[in-house]
Amino acid sequence: MKPLRIDIEIPAFLHRDVEHGVFYCSEKILEGRVDRDAGSGIDLELADDADTESIESTVRGWIEQTIQRSLRYEDDVLQEWGEAAPFRSETEEILASKDLKVMGNGLVSYGPRYTRILQSLLEICEQLSASVEAEPFMTPAVATVEHLQRCDFLAQFPQAISFVTHFREDHSVIDRFAEQCRGTDGAVDCQPPAEHLKPFGMLLRPAVCYHIYPYFEGETLDRDPYLACAVGDCFRYESRNTTGIDRLFDFRLYEIVGLGSDETLQRWREGMIAEAVEIFTDLGLPGRIAGSNDPFFAAGSILKSTFQRAHALKYELEVPFPNREGRLAVASFNLHRDFFGTRFDIQTPSREVASTGCVGYGLDRILSALLVHHGLDLEQWPQRCRERLGIRA
Ligand code: AMP
Ligand code: ZN
């Protein structure tokens, strides 16, 4: 690795986004950290064969463009609770634990101990849904390119996309691949040539809620708000930002989606935030509710993301966490105004274009926060937390 220091003024409100986005400037960037102490500059670690000059110019250009296109916003903290105690474990210890198996970059299989906690978290989410009479939905883990294009996902989050493809319907192509992979020791090249594959027609879903909106296409809602809930694996390519079980490629997301008038959804979101604070207090996790924005690594989505901040469209529940930012977003509370209502022609009972919103609980992240705050020994977790999760003595 070789270090590269770029001296450039980066406003504090962009530190987090710049640190996440810098990896998409070049695959030769292995590490990146904004120098918060000096008040400006970013320190990078590059692969030995990296072209330092060209990377410096790319990163500099990208940061300048990002600063130029961003709407400045103030830190917006709605609420804070709990006492921050010393962390009881580090993310490396969690990854090394016998209760899970890392299956690839950002892919984790959980054993029974952690799976039971995840199931309990899921149950808490389901109780929450039942208490507000959210209707259950089940949706596919894959979405068509056309659908996510309609949801404006492709232009906004291109860095996160995972395409799905297949072999062309051609026996000779399929047989050739099978032959290529017939290795006795498993160590064979299994990359098919691009011309043997069909065009990418589908994507792995990045969130659960995208499949809910088309269900109501052309409809008038029978209530305001109509609440729907669904859970499933979601996929986001996080490049080198993938770390412990807090930033995965494949993670489990529970969502409650609201459709209705703008005012009811505002009130609904307030209620959902209050419920979440109660849940996290029971779990013994301190935290705060703060304004946020979706990550932007594509030039065109910077404005939209900072617009979210300026108009308080996204709040996150953050818990203290031993990472660079010192906190981790475990749940989000989003309003989309009439974007999906217009795209999918959905009306409120009073025949206005419906607004929508969604609340997402990242189950892996909540597990990660519990392990970091309470330690790897579940016996030692606070009594109230154990009761809430139904962990028996
Ligand atoms: P978002 O739709 O970006 O607001 O994400 C909803 C929730 O999903 C977040 O609050 C996190 O808890 C969780 N989440 C998002 N990205 C990841 C990831 N890469 N790994 C694990 N959890 C994630
Ligand atoms: Zn959503």
Coordinates of C-alpha atoms and ligand atoms in Angstrom, one line a residue:
M1 CA 0.0 0.0 0.0
K2 CA 1.2 3.6 -0.6
P3 CA -0.2 6.6 1.1
L4 CA -1.7 9.7 -0.7
R5 CA -2.6 12.8 1.1
I6 CA -4.9 15.3 -0.7
D7 CA -5.2 18.7 0.9
I8 CA -8.6 20.0 0.2
E9 CA -11.2 21.8 2.4
I10 CA -14.1 19.4 3.0
P11 CA -17.1 20.9 5.0
A12 CA -17.9 18.9 8.1
F13 CA -21.4 18.0 6.9
L14 CA -19.9 16.1 4.0
H15 CA -17.2 14.1 5.9
R16 CA -19.3 10.9 6.1
D17 CA -20.5 11.0 2.5
V18 CA -17.0 11.7 1.1
E19 CA -15.5 8.8 3.1
H20 CA -18.1 6.4 1.8
G21 CA -18.0 7.7 -1.8
V22 CA -14.3 8.0 -2.3
F23 CA -13.9 4.2 -3.0
Y24 CA -15.9 4.6 -6.1
C25 CA -13.3 7.0 -7.6
S26 CA -11.0 4.1 -8.3
E27 CA -10.7 0.4 -7.3
K28 CA -7.1 1.1 -6.4
I29 CA -8.2 3.1 -3.3
L30 CA -8.0 0.7 -0.4
E31 CA -8.6 3.0 2.5
G32 CA -9.8 6.6 2.9
R33 CA -10.2 8.9 5.9
V34 CA -11.0 12.5 6.1
D35 CA -8.6 14.3 8.4
R36 CA -11.0 15.7 10.9
D37 CA -8.3 16.7 13.3
A38 CA -6.5 19.0 10.9
G39 CA -9.9 20.3 9.7
S40 CA -9.3 19.5 6.1
G41 CA -7.8 17.0 3.7
I42 CA -8.2 13.3 3.1
D43 CA -5.7 10.5 3.6
L44 CA -5.9 7.6 1.2
E45 CA -4.1 4.3 1.0
L46 CA -3.6 3.1 -2.6
A47 CA -2.7 -0.3 -4.1
D48 CA 1.0 -0.5 -5.0
D49 CA 0.4 -0.4 -8.7
A50 CA -2.0 2.6 -8.5
D51 CA -1.3 5.7 -10.7
T52 CA -1.1 8.3 -7.8
E53 CA -1.3 11.3 -10.0
S54 CA -4.4 10.3 -11.9
I55 CA -6.2 9.1 -8.7
E56 CA -5.3 12.4 -7.0
S57 CA -6.9 14.4 -9.8
T58 CA -10.0 12.1 -9.9
V59 CA -10.6 12.3 -6.2
R60 CA -10.0 16.1 -6.1
G61 CA -12.4 16.6 -9.0
W62 CA -15.0 14.4 -7.4
I63 CA -14.8 16.1 -4.0
E64 CA -15.0 19.6 -5.6
Q65 CA -18.0 18.6 -7.6
T66 CA -19.6 17.1 -4.6
I67 CA -19.1 20.2 -2.5
Q68 CA -20.4 22.4 -5.4
R69 CA -23.6 20.4 -5.9
S70 CA -24.5 19.9 -2.3
L71 CA -27.1 21.8 -0.4
R72 CA -25.6 22.8 2.9
Y73 CA -27.6 21.6 5.9
E74 CA -27.5 21.9 9.7
D75 CA -27.2 18.9 12.0
D76 CA -30.8 18.1 12.9
V77 CA -31.2 16.0 16.0
L78 CA -34.8 15.4 17.1
Q79 CA -34.2 13.4 20.2
E80 CA -31.5 11.7 22.2
W81 CA -31.7 9.1 24.9
G82 CA -29.7 6.7 27.1
E83 CA -26.2 6.7 28.5
A84 CA -23.3 5.8 26.2
A85 CA -21.3 3.2 28.1
P86 CA -17.9 1.7 26.9
F87 CA -18.3 -0.8 24.1
R88 CA -18.1 -4.4 25.1
S89 CA -16.9 -5.8 21.8
E90 CA -15.4 -4.7 18.5
T91 CA -16.7 -5.6 15.1
E92 CA -13.7 -7.8 14.4
E93 CA -14.5 -9.9 17.4
I94 CA -18.1 -10.3 16.1
L95 CA -16.8 -11.4 12.7
A96 CA -14.5 -13.9 14.3
S97 CA -17.3 -15.4 16.5
K98 CA -18.2 -19.0 16.1
D99 CA -21.8 -18.0 15.8
L100 CA -21.5 -16.8 12.3
K101 CA -19.7 -17.7 9.1
V102 CA -18.4 -15.2 6.6
M103 CA -19.3 -16.6 3.1
G104 CA -17.8 -13.9 1.0
N105 CA -17.4 -10.1 1.0
G106 CA -20.5 -8.8 2.8
L107 CA -22.2 -12.3 3.0
V108 CA -22.8 -13.8 6.4
S109 CA -24.5 -17.0 7.6
Y110 CA -25.7 -16.9 11.2
G111 CA -25.7 -19.9 13.5
P112 CA -28.5 -20.7 16.0
R113 CA -27.6 -18.2 18.7
Y114 CA -27.6 -15.2 16.5
T115 CA -30.4 -16.4 14.3
R116 CA -32.6 -16.6 17.5
I117 CA -31.8 -13.0 18.2
L118 CA -32.7 -12.0 14.6
Q119 CA -35.9 -13.9 14.9
S120 CA -36.8 -12.1 18.1
L121 CA -36.0 -8.7 16.4
L122 CA -38.3 -9.8 13.6
E123 CA -41.0 -10.6 16.1
I124 CA -40.7 -7.2 17.7
C125 CA -41.1 -5.6 14.2
E126 CA -44.1 -7.8 13.5
Q127 CA -45.7 -6.8 16.8
L128 CA -45.1 -3.2 15.9
S129 CA -46.9 -3.8 12.5
A130 CA -49.8 -5.5 14.2
S131 CA -50.2 -2.6 16.6
V132 CA -50.8 -0.2 13.7
E133 CA -52.7 -2.8 11.7
A134 CA -50.2 -2.9 8.8
E135 CA -51.1 -5.5 6.2
P136 CA -48.5 -8.2 5.4
F137 CA -46.9 -8.6 2.0
M138 CA -44.4 -11.0 0.5
T139 CA -42.3 -9.8 -2.4
P140 CA -39.5 -11.3 -4.6
A141 CA -35.8 -10.7 -3.9
V142 CA -35.3 -9.7 -7.5
A143 CA -36.8 -6.8 -9.4
T144 CA -36.9 -6.1 -13.1
V145 CA -34.7 -3.3 -14.5
E146 CA -37.8 -1.6 -15.8
H147 CA -39.5 -1.6 -12.4
L148 CA -36.5 -0.1 -10.6
Q149 CA -36.1 2.4 -13.4
R150 CA -39.7 3.5 -12.8
C151 CA -38.8 3.8 -9.1
D152 CA -35.8 6.1 -10.2
F153 CA -33.4 3.7 -8.4
L154 CA -31.0 3.3 -11.3
A155 CA -30.0 6.9 -11.8
Q156 CA -29.9 7.6 -8.1
F157 CA -27.9 4.7 -6.7
P158 CA -25.9 3.2 -9.6
Q159 CA -23.0 2.3 -7.3
A160 CA -25.2 -0.1 -5.3
I161 CA -26.7 -2.1 -8.2
S162 CA -26.2 -5.8 -8.6
F163 CA -27.4 -7.1 -12.0
V164 CA -28.7 -10.6 -12.5
T165 CA -28.1 -12.4 -15.8
H166 CA -28.4 -15.9 -17.4
F167 CA -26.8 -17.9 -20.2
R168 CA -28.2 -17.5 -23.6
E169 CA -30.6 -20.3 -24.5
D170 CA -27.9 -22.2 -26.5
H171 CA -26.8 -25.8 -25.7
S172 CA -23.3 -25.3 -27.0
V173 CA -22.8 -22.2 -24.7
I174 CA -24.2 -24.0 -21.7
D175 CA -22.3 -27.2 -22.3
R176 CA -19.0 -25.3 -22.8
F177 CA -19.5 -23.6 -19.4
A178 CA -20.3 -26.9 -17.7
E179 CA -17.1 -28.4 -19.2
Q180 CA -15.1 -25.4 -18.1
C181 CA -16.3 -25.9 -14.5
R182 CA -15.7 -29.6 -14.3
G183 CA -12.6 -29.4 -12.1
T184 CA -11.9 -32.1 -9.6
D185 CA -10.3 -29.7 -7.0
G186 CA -12.7 -26.8 -7.4
A187 CA -9.9 -24.5 -8.5
V188 CA -11.2 -23.7 -12.0
D189 CA -12.0 -20.5 -13.8
C190 CA -15.8 -20.2 -13.7
Q191 CA -16.1 -16.7 -15.4
P192 CA -18.2 -17.1 -18.6
P193 CA -17.4 -14.8 -21.5
A194 CA -19.7 -11.8 -21.7
E195 CA -21.1 -12.8 -25.1
H196 CA -22.5 -16.0 -23.7
L197 CA -24.7 -14.1 -21.4
K198 CA -28.1 -12.4 -21.9
P199 CA -28.6 -8.7 -21.4
F200 CA -29.2 -7.9 -17.7
G201 CA -32.9 -7.9 -17.2
M202 CA -33.1 -8.0 -13.5
L203 CA -31.5 -6.6 -10.3
L204 CA -31.2 -7.9 -6.8
R205 CA -33.6 -5.8 -4.8
P206 CA -32.0 -2.9 -2.8
A207 CA -35.0 -2.4 -0.5
V208 CA -38.3 -4.1 0.3
C209 CA -40.7 -1.2 -0.3
Y210 CA -40.2 -0.9 -4.1
H211 CA -42.3 -4.0 -4.7
I212 CA -45.2 -2.6 -2.6
Y213 CA -46.0 0.6 -4.7
P214 CA -46.9 -1.2 -8.0
Y215 CA -49.4 -3.4 -6.0
F216 CA -51.6 -0.3 -5.7
E217 CA -51.1 1.0 -9.3
G218 CA -54.1 2.8 -10.6
E219 CA -56.0 2.3 -7.3
T220 CA -57.7 4.5 -4.8
L221 CA -56.7 3.6 -1.3
D222 CA -59.5 2.3 1.0
R223 CA -58.0 4.1 4.0
D224 CA -55.6 6.9 5.0
P225 CA -53.0 5.8 5.8
Y226 CA -52.9 2.3 4.3
L227 CA -50.0 0.6 6.0
A228 CA -48.1 -2.4 4.5
C229 CA -45.3 -4.5 6.0
A230 CA -42.8 -6.8 4.4
V231 CA -39.4 -8.3 5.2
G232 CA -36.6 -9.8 3.2
D233 CA -33.0 -9.9 2.1
C234 CA -31.8 -6.7 0.4
F235 CA -28.7 -6.3 -1.6
R236 CA -26.4 -3.2 -1.9
Y237 CA -22.9 -3.3 -3.3
E238 CA -20.9 -1.4 -0.7
S239 CA -17.4 -1.7 -2.3
R240 CA -14.7 -1.4 0.4
N241 CA -17.2 0.1 2.8
T242 CA -18.2 -3.5 3.7
T243 CA -17.0 -4.1 7.3
G244 CA -18.5 -6.2 10.0
I245 CA -22.2 -7.3 10.1
D246 CA -23.1 -3.7 10.1
R247 CA -22.4 -3.1 6.4
L248 CA -23.2 -6.2 4.4
F249 CA -23.9 -6.9 0.7
D250 CA -26.9 -9.1 1.6
F251 CA -28.8 -7.8 4.7
R252 CA -32.2 -8.3 6.2
L253 CA -34.6 -5.4 6.1
Y254 CA -38.0 -5.1 7.7
E255 CA -40.1 -2.3 6.3
I256 CA -43.4 -0.7 7.1
V257 CA -44.7 1.3 4.2
G258 CA -47.3 4.0 4.5
L259 CA -49.6 5.3 1.7
G260 CA -51.9 8.2 2.2
S261 CA -52.1 12.0 2.5
D262 CA -49.0 14.0 3.3
E263 CA -50.4 15.1 6.7
T264 CA -51.3 11.6 7.9
L265 CA -47.9 10.3 6.8
Q266 CA -46.1 13.0 8.7
R267 CA -48.1 12.1 11.9
W268 CA -47.5 8.4 11.2
R269 CA -43.8 8.9 10.9
E270 CA -43.8 10.8 14.3
G271 CA -45.6 7.8 15.9
M272 CA -43.2 5.3 14.3
I273 CA -40.2 7.3 15.7
A274 CA -41.7 7.3 19.2
E275 CA -42.3 3.5 19.0
A276 CA -38.7 3.0 17.8
V277 CA -37.3 5.0 20.7
E278 CA -39.3 2.8 23.1
I279 CA -38.0 -0.4 21.5
F280 CA -34.4 0.7 21.6
T281 CA -34.7 1.9 25.2
D282 CA -36.0 -1.6 26.1
L283 CA -33.1 -3.2 24.3
G284 CA -30.7 -1.1 26.4
L285 CA -29.3 0.8 23.4
P286 CA -28.7 4.5 23.7
G287 CA -29.2 6.6 20.5
R288 CA -30.5 9.6 18.8
I289 CA -32.9 10.4 16.0
A290 CA -31.1 12.6 13.4
G291 CA -31.8 14.1 10.0
S292 CA -30.0 12.1 7.2
N293 CA -29.7 11.6 3.5
D294 CA -29.2 8.7 1.2
P295 CA -25.7 8.1 0.1
F296 CA -24.7 9.7 -3.2
F297 CA -21.8 8.6 -5.3
A298 CA -23.2 9.5 -8.6
A299 CA -22.9 13.2 -9.5
G300 CA -26.5 13.4 -10.5
S301 CA -27.9 12.2 -7.1
I302 CA -26.0 14.6 -4.9
L303 CA -28.7 17.3 -5.1
K304 CA -31.5 14.9 -4.4
S305 CA -29.7 13.5 -1.4
T306 CA -29.0 16.9 0.2
F307 CA -32.5 18.0 -0.7
Q308 CA -33.7 15.2 1.6
R309 CA -31.7 16.8 4.4
A310 CA -32.9 20.3 3.7
H311 CA -36.6 19.1 3.7
A312 CA -36.3 16.6 6.6
L313 CA -37.4 13.7 4.4
K314 CA -35.1 11.2 6.1
Y315 CA -34.5 10.6 9.7
E316 CA -32.3 7.8 11.1
L317 CA -32.1 6.1 14.4
E318 CA -28.4 6.1 15.2
V319 CA -26.7 4.2 18.1
P320 CA -23.1 4.9 19.3
F321 CA -20.8 2.5 17.4
P322 CA -17.0 1.9 17.3
N323 CA -16.6 3.1 13.7
R324 CA -15.2 6.3 12.3
E325 CA -18.5 8.2 12.6
G326 CA -18.9 7.0 16.1
R327 CA -22.5 5.9 15.3
L328 CA -24.5 3.5 13.3
A329 CA -27.9 4.0 11.6
V330 CA -30.0 1.0 12.5
A331 CA -33.4 2.2 11.3
S332 CA -34.7 4.9 9.0
F333 CA -37.9 6.9 8.7
N334 CA -38.5 8.2 5.2
L335 CA -41.1 10.4 3.4
H336 CA -41.2 10.3 -0.4
R337 CA -43.9 13.0 -0.8
D338 CA -45.9 12.2 -3.9
F339 CA -43.1 10.6 -5.9
F340 CA -44.4 7.0 -6.0
G341 CA -48.0 8.1 -5.9
T342 CA -47.5 9.9 -9.1
R343 CA -45.3 7.3 -10.8
F344 CA -47.8 4.5 -9.9
D345 CA -51.0 6.6 -10.1
I346 CA -52.1 5.9 -6.5
Q347 CA -54.9 8.0 -5.0
T348 CA -56.0 8.7 -1.4
P349 CA -59.7 8.0 -0.4
S350 CA -60.3 11.8 -1.1
R351 CA -58.9 11.3 -4.7
E352 CA -55.7 13.2 -4.3
V353 CA -52.3 11.8 -5.4
A354 CA -51.1 9.7 -2.5
S355 CA -47.9 10.4 -0.7
T356 CA -45.8 7.5 0.6
G357 CA -43.2 6.9 3.3
C358 CA -41.3 3.9 4.7
V359 CA -39.8 2.9 7.9
G360 CA -36.9 0.4 7.7
Y361 CA -35.3 -1.7 10.4
G362 CA -32.0 -3.2 9.5
L363 CA -32.0 -6.5 11.5
D364 CA -28.3 -7.3 11.1
R365 CA -27.4 -3.8 12.2
I366 CA -29.5 -4.0 15.3
L367 CA -27.9 -7.4 16.1
S368 CA -24.5 -5.8 15.6
A369 CA -25.4 -2.9 17.9
L370 CA -26.6 -5.3 20.6
L371 CA -23.3 -7.3 20.4
V372 CA -21.1 -4.2 20.5
H373 CA -23.0 -2.6 23.4
H374 CA -23.8 -5.7 25.5
G375 CA -21.0 -8.1 24.6
L376 CA -20.8 -11.5 23.0
D377 CA -22.0 -13.3 26.1
L378 CA -25.8 -13.2 25.8
E379 CA -26.0 -14.2 29.5
Q380 CA -24.5 -10.9 30.4
W381 CA -27.1 -8.8 28.5
P382 CA -29.3 -6.5 30.6
Q383 CA -32.3 -8.2 32.0
R384 CA -34.9 -5.9 30.3
C385 CA -33.2 -6.5 26.9
R386 CA -33.2 -10.2 27.5
E387 CA -36.9 -10.1 28.4
R388 CA -37.8 -8.0 25.3
L389 CA -35.9 -10.5 23.1
G390 CA -37.4 -13.5 24.9
I391 CA -33.9 -14.9 25.8
R392 CA -34.4 -17.5 28.4
A393 CA -32.1 -17.9 31.4
Ligands
AMP1 P1 -32.1 2.9 4.0 O1 -33.1 2.3 3.0 O2 -30.8 3.2 3.3 O3 -32.6 3.9 4.8 O4 -31.7 1.6 4.9 C1 -32.7 1.1 5.8 C2 -31.9 0.3 6.9 O5 -31.3 -0.8 6.3 C3 -30.8 1.1 7.5 O6 -31.2 1.9 8.6 C4 -29.9 0.0 8.0 O7 -30.3 -0.5 9.3 C5 -30.1 -1.1 7.0 N1 -28.9 -1.1 6.0 C6 -28.7 -0.3 5.0 N2 -27.6 -0.7 4.3 C7 -27.1 -1.8 4.9 C8 -26.0 -2.6 4.7 N3 -25.2 -2.5 3.7 N4 -25.8 -3.6 5.6 C9 -26.6 -3.8 6.7 N5 -27.7 -3.1 6.9 C10 -28.0 -2.0 6.1
ZN2 ZN -38.2 1.8 1.8

